[in-house]
CSV table of C-alpha atoms in Angstrom, one decimal:
chain,number,residue,atom,x,y,z
A,1,MET,CA,-43.8,67.5,51.9
A,2,ASN,CA,-43.5,64.8,54.7
A,3,SER,CA,-42.2,61.2,53.9
A,4,ARG,CA,-45.8,59.7,53.9
A,5,ASN,CA,-46.5,62.2,51.0
A,6,LYS,CA,-43.5,61.1,49.2
A,7,THR,CA,-44.2,57.5,49.6
A,8,SER,CA,-47.9,58.1,47.9
A,9,LEU,CA,-46.1,60.1,45.2
A,10,VAL,CA,-43.8,57.3,44.3
A,11,LEU,CA,-46.5,54.3,44.6
A,12,GLY,CA,-48.7,56.3,42.3
A,13,LEU,CA,-45.9,56.8,39.6
A,14,LEU,CA,-45.1,53.4,39.9
A,15,ILE,CA,-48.8,52.4,39.7
A,16,ALA,CA,-49.4,54.5,36.2
A,17,VAL,CA,-46.0,53.0,35.0
A,18,PHE,CA,-47.4,49.5,35.4
A,19,ALA,CA,-51.0,50.4,33.9
A,20,VAL,CA,-49.3,51.8,30.8
A,21,LEU,CA,-47.1,48.7,30.2
A,22,THR,CA,-49.9,46.4,30.8
A,23,VAL,CA,-52.0,48.3,28.0
A,24,SER,CA,-48.9,47.9,25.8
A,25,PHE,CA,-48.5,44.2,26.1
A,26,LEU,CA,-52.1,44.0,25.6
A,27,CYS,CA,-52.1,46.2,22.4
A,28,VAL,CA,-48.8,44.6,21.0
A,29,PRO,CA,-49.0,41.3,19.6
A,30,ALA,CA,-45.8,39.7,21.2
A,31,ARG,CA,-46.6,35.9,21.3
A,32,PRO,CA,-46.2,34.0,17.6
A,33,ALA,CA,-50.0,32.9,18.2
A,34,LEU,CA,-51.4,36.1,17.6
A,35,ILE,CA,-49.6,36.3,14.4
A,36,LYS,CA,-50.6,34.6,11.3
A,37,LEU,CA,-47.8,32.5,9.9
A,38,PRO,CA,-47.4,31.0,6.6
A,39,PRO,CA,-47.9,27.3,6.1
A,40,LEU,CA,-44.9,25.1,6.2
A,41,ALA,CA,-43.8,23.5,2.9
A,42,SER,CA,-44.8,20.0,2.9
A,43,ARG,CA,-42.4,17.0,2.2
A,44,ASP,CA,-44.1,16.4,-1.2
A,45,ASP,CA,-43.7,20.4,-2.2
A,46,LEU,CA,-40.1,20.1,-0.8
A,47,ALA,CA,-39.4,17.0,-3.1
A,48,GLY,CA,-40.2,19.2,-6.2
A,49,VAL,CA,-37.6,22.0,-5.5
A,50,ILE,CA,-35.0,19.9,-3.6
A,51,PRO,CA,-32.6,18.4,-6.2
A,52,PRO,CA,-32.4,14.3,-5.7
A,53,GLY,CA,-28.7,14.5,-5.3
A,54,THR,CA,-25.7,16.1,-7.0
A,55,VAL,CA,-24.3,12.6,-7.3
A,56,ARG,CA,-24.5,11.4,-11.2
A,57,ILE,CA,-23.2,8.2,-12.9
A,58,SER,CA,-19.8,9.1,-14.1
A,59,ALA,CA,-17.6,7.5,-16.8
A,60,ALA,CA,-15.2,6.7,-14.1
A,61,GLN,CA,-17.9,4.9,-12.4
A,62,LEU,CA,-19.4,3.2,-15.3
A,63,VAL,CA,-16.3,1.8,-16.4
A,64,SER,CA,-14.9,0.7,-12.8
A,65,SER,CA,-18.3,-0.8,-12.2
A,66,GLY,CA,-17.9,-3.0,-15.4
A,67,GLY,CA,-21.3,-1.3,-17.0
A,68,ASP,CA,-21.9,-0.7,-20.5
A,69,ALA,CA,-19.4,2.0,-21.6
A,70,SER,CA,-19.8,1.5,-25.6
A,71,GLY,CA,-21.4,5.2,-25.8
A,72,LEU,CA,-17.7,6.4,-24.4
A,73,SER,CA,-16.1,4.6,-27.6
A,74,CYS,CA,-14.5,8.0,-29.0
A,75,TYR,CA,-13.4,5.9,-32.3
A,76,SER,CA,-16.9,4.6,-33.1
A,77,CYS,CA,-17.2,7.9,-35.0
A,78,HIS,CA,-13.8,9.4,-35.2
A,79,HIS,CA,-10.6,8.0,-37.0
A,80,GLN,CA,-7.6,7.7,-34.8
A,81,ASP,CA,-5.3,9.0,-37.3
A,82,SER,CA,-7.5,12.3,-37.7
A,83,PRO,CA,-7.8,13.7,-34.7
A,84,PRO,CA,-10.9,16.4,-34.3
A,85,GLU,CA,-9.7,20.2,-34.4
A,86,VAL,CA,-11.1,22.1,-31.6
A,87,LYS,CA,-12.8,25.2,-33.0
A,88,LEU,CA,-13.2,28.7,-31.0
A,89,ASP,CA,-15.6,31.6,-31.4
A,90,ALA,CA,-14.3,35.2,-31.4
A,91,GLU,CA,-14.4,35.3,-27.9
A,92,HIS,CA,-11.9,32.2,-27.2
A,93,ARG,CA,-14.9,29.8,-26.1
A,94,ILE,CA,-15.1,26.5,-27.4
A,95,VAL,CA,-17.5,25.6,-30.4
A,96,LEU,CA,-19.2,22.4,-28.9
A,97,PRO,CA,-20.1,20.4,-31.8
A,98,ARG,CA,-23.8,19.4,-32.2
A,99,GLU,CA,-23.1,15.8,-31.8
A,100,HIS,CA,-21.4,16.1,-28.3
A,101,ALA,CA,-24.0,18.6,-27.2
A,102,ASP,CA,-25.3,15.6,-24.8
A,103,LEU,CA,-22.0,15.8,-23.2
A,104,ILE,CA,-23.4,19.0,-21.4
A,105,ILE,CA,-27.1,19.2,-21.6
A,106,SER,CA,-27.5,15.5,-20.5
A,107,MET,CA,-25.5,16.2,-17.1
A,108,ARG,CA,-27.5,18.7,-16.3
A,109,ASN,CA,-30.5,18.2,-13.6
A,110,CYS,CA,-33.6,19.9,-14.4
A,111,ALA,CA,-35.1,19.2,-11.0
A,112,GLU,CA,-32.4,21.9,-9.8
A,113,CYS,CA,-34.9,24.6,-11.3
A,114,HIS,CA,-37.9,22.8,-12.4
A,115,SER,CA,-40.6,21.5,-9.9
A,116,LYS,CA,-41.6,17.8,-10.2
A,117,ASN,CA,-45.5,19.4,-10.9
A,118,GLU,CA,-44.3,21.5,-13.7
A,119,ALA,CA,-44.5,20.1,-17.2
A,120,VAL,CA,-41.2,20.4,-19.0
A,121,ALA,CA,-42.1,20.5,-22.7
A,122,LEU,CA,-39.3,19.5,-25.3
A,123,ASN,CA,-39.4,20.9,-29.0
A,124,TYR,CA,-37.7,19.5,-31.8
A,125,ASP,CA,-36.6,20.7,-35.0
A,126,ALA,CA,-37.0,19.0,-38.5
A,127,THR,CA,-33.8,16.9,-38.1
A,128,GLY,CA,-35.2,15.7,-34.8
A,129,ASN,CA,-32.4,17.7,-32.8
A,130,VAL,CA,-33.9,19.2,-29.3
A,131,ILE,CA,-34.3,22.9,-29.7
A,132,VAL,CA,-32.9,24.4,-26.8
A,133,PRO,CA,-34.7,27.5,-25.2
A,134,GLU,CA,-33.0,30.8,-25.1
A,135,ALA,CA,-32.6,30.9,-21.3
A,136,HIS,CA,-31.1,27.7,-21.6
A,137,GLN,CA,-28.4,28.5,-24.4
A,138,GLY,CA,-25.7,29.0,-21.4
A,139,LEU,CA,-26.3,24.9,-20.6
A,140,LEU,CA,-24.7,24.0,-23.6
A,141,ALA,CA,-21.0,26.1,-23.1
A,142,MET,CA,-18.1,24.6,-21.8
A,143,ALA,CA,-17.5,26.2,-18.3
A,144,HIS,CA,-14.3,24.6,-16.6
A,145,GLY,CA,-12.6,27.3,-14.9
A,146,ARG,CA,-12.8,31.3,-15.1
A,147,ASN,CA,-11.8,33.6,-17.8
A,148,PHE,CA,-11.9,30.3,-20.6
A,149,ARG,CA,-8.6,29.1,-19.3
A,150,ASN,CA,-9.7,25.5,-19.1
A,151,GLU,CA,-11.9,25.3,-22.0
A,152,ASN,CA,-9.9,23.3,-24.4
A,153,CYS,CA,-10.8,19.5,-24.9
A,154,TYR,CA,-7.0,18.5,-25.0
A,155,ASN,CA,-6.3,20.1,-21.8
A,156,CYS,CA,-7.4,16.7,-20.5
A,157,HIS,CA,-8.1,14.4,-23.1
A,158,ASP,CA,-5.1,13.1,-25.1
A,159,ARG,CA,-5.3,14.4,-28.7
A,160,ASN,CA,-3.8,11.3,-30.2
A,161,GLN,CA,-5.9,8.9,-27.8
A,162,LEU,CA,-8.7,10.3,-27.3
A,163,ASP,CA,-10.4,7.6,-25.0
A,164,GLN,CA,-7.6,8.3,-22.4
A,165,LEU,CA,-7.0,11.7,-20.2
A,166,HIS,CA,-3.5,13.4,-19.4
A,167,THR,CA,-2.0,15.3,-16.6
A,168,PRO,CA,-0.4,18.5,-17.1
A,169,GLU,CA,2.9,16.7,-17.1
A,170,GLY,CA,2.0,14.3,-19.3
A,171,ALA,CA,1.2,11.1,-17.6
A,172,LYS,CA,-1.4,8.6,-19.3
A,173,LEU,CA,-4.6,8.3,-17.4
A,174,LYS,CA,-7.8,6.1,-18.0
A,175,PHE,CA,-11.4,7.7,-17.5
A,176,ASP,CA,-11.9,5.6,-14.3
A,177,GLN,CA,-8.6,7.7,-12.8
A,178,ALA,CA,-10.1,11.3,-13.4
A,179,THR,CA,-10.0,12.2,-9.8
A,180,LEU,CA,-5.7,11.6,-10.4
A,181,LEU,CA,-6.5,14.5,-13.2
A,182,CYS,CA,-8.6,16.9,-11.2
A,183,ALA,CA,-5.6,16.5,-8.4
A,184,GLY,CA,-3.3,17.9,-11.2
A,185,CYS,CA,-5.1,21.2,-10.5
A,186,HIS,CA,-7.0,21.0,-7.2
A,187,GLY,CA,-4.3,20.1,-5.1
A,188,PRO,CA,-5.9,21.3,-1.9
A,189,THR,CA,-9.4,19.9,-2.6
A,190,TYR,CA,-7.8,16.7,-3.5
A,191,ARG,CA,-6.1,16.6,0.0
A,192,ASP,CA,-9.4,17.6,1.4
A,193,TRP,CA,-11.2,14.5,-0.3
A,194,GLU,CA,-8.3,12.2,0.5
A,195,VAL,CA,-9.3,12.6,4.3
A,196,GLY,CA,-12.9,12.8,3.9
A,197,VAL,CA,-13.4,16.6,4.2
A,198,HIS,CA,-14.5,17.2,0.7
A,199,GLY,CA,-17.1,14.9,-1.0
A,200,ARG,CA,-19.3,11.9,-0.5
A,201,THR,CA,-18.5,9.5,1.8
A,202,SER,CA,-20.7,6.4,2.7
A,203,GLY,CA,-20.5,3.4,4.5
A,204,TYR,CA,-19.7,2.9,7.9
A,205,TRP,CA,-17.9,5.1,10.4
A,206,ASP,CA,-16.7,1.9,12.3
A,207,ARG,CA,-14.2,0.7,10.2
A,208,GLN,CA,-14.3,-2.7,11.9
A,209,ALA,CA,-17.7,-2.8,11.1
A,210,GLY,CA,-17.4,-2.5,7.4
A,211,PRO,CA,-15.6,-0.3,4.6
A,212,ILE,CA,-16.1,3.0,3.2
A,213,GLN,CA,-17.1,3.9,0.0
A,214,ARG,CA,-16.0,7.5,-1.6
A,215,VAL,CA,-17.1,9.0,-5.0
A,216,GLN,CA,-15.1,9.9,-7.7
A,217,CYS,CA,-14.9,13.9,-8.4
A,218,THR,CA,-16.7,13.6,-11.4
A,219,SER,CA,-19.6,11.5,-9.5
A,220,CYS,CA,-20.5,14.9,-8.4
A,221,HIS,CA,-19.1,17.6,-10.6
A,222,ASP,CA,-19.7,17.5,-14.5
A,223,PRO,CA,-16.1,17.8,-15.6
A,224,HIS,CA,-17.0,20.1,-18.4
A,225,ALA,CA,-19.0,22.2,-16.1
A,226,PRO,CA,-18.1,21.5,-12.9
A,227,ALA,CA,-19.8,24.7,-10.9
A,228,PHE,CA,-23.1,23.6,-9.4
A,229,THR,CA,-25.9,25.5,-10.7
A,230,GLY,CA,-28.3,27.7,-8.6
A,231,ILE,CA,-30.9,25.8,-6.1
A,232,ILE,CA,-34.2,27.2,-5.4
A,233,PRO,CA,-34.0,28.6,-1.7
A,234,MET,CA,-36.2,26.7,0.7
A,235,PRO,CA,-38.9,28.8,2.7
A,236,GLY,CA,-37.6,30.4,6.0
A,237,PRO,CA,-38.2,29.0,9.4
A,238,HIS,CA,-41.0,30.3,11.8
A,239,LEU,CA,-39.4,33.0,14.2
A,240,LEU,CA,-40.3,32.2,18.0
A,241,HIS,CA,-40.6,35.9,18.1
A,242,PRO,CA,-41.6,37.0,14.8
A,243,PRO,CA,-40.7,41.1,14.1
A,244,VAL,CA,-43.9,43.4,15.1
A,245,PRO,CA,-45.5,45.3,12.0
A,246,PRO,CA,-45.6,48.8,12.5
A,247,HIS,CA,-48.7,50.6,13.1
A,248,SER,CA,-50.3,52.4,10.6
């Protein structure tokens, strides 16, 4: 075979390869425009499933801002000479009195699971108390710490002065000093909070332009159940090159 025949053979093979590639590109939808994409969620739809924020009005904020803290007066119901007894069930979990159920249920954010377009109906018993659905019974439980290690009211509240808090070392604290109480067990997180790594900071980046505002631990975390509940995930992004579905 002379050189001219070899050249013709090589050119023929190249033409065949390029022809196969051309047919492949035409048959395989490689461009996103050729694939029907799901519609993006609208701003209104997202507003229904994204919680409006983790920040809550805490006792510390209410007291420090001069708000009406009359609802925090423990001795409007309890007598100071008779500290209430903490009752535990067979699994050593605290039995929250019915009168204190609002300490837990009212601090939950319904928008974390329920859309604004989803009607949430509340049912009441004969005495006027809300009937908590079975799926929501866990929301009434104390959940501060793993393995029930910190589910005792008097770990934080002073038994002899219910409107005060106390550190593990016995130092007395007011409700608006709750962050110092959190620091007693959560030292690394508290140090992160001090330097602005953890928690919410608002105000001015330029300190010469104005001050910054830091919120207390209990402004985001419910002290009785500090872990955040799950949030419904948002729709995924549209891929620039989506995966090609297998041919049947």
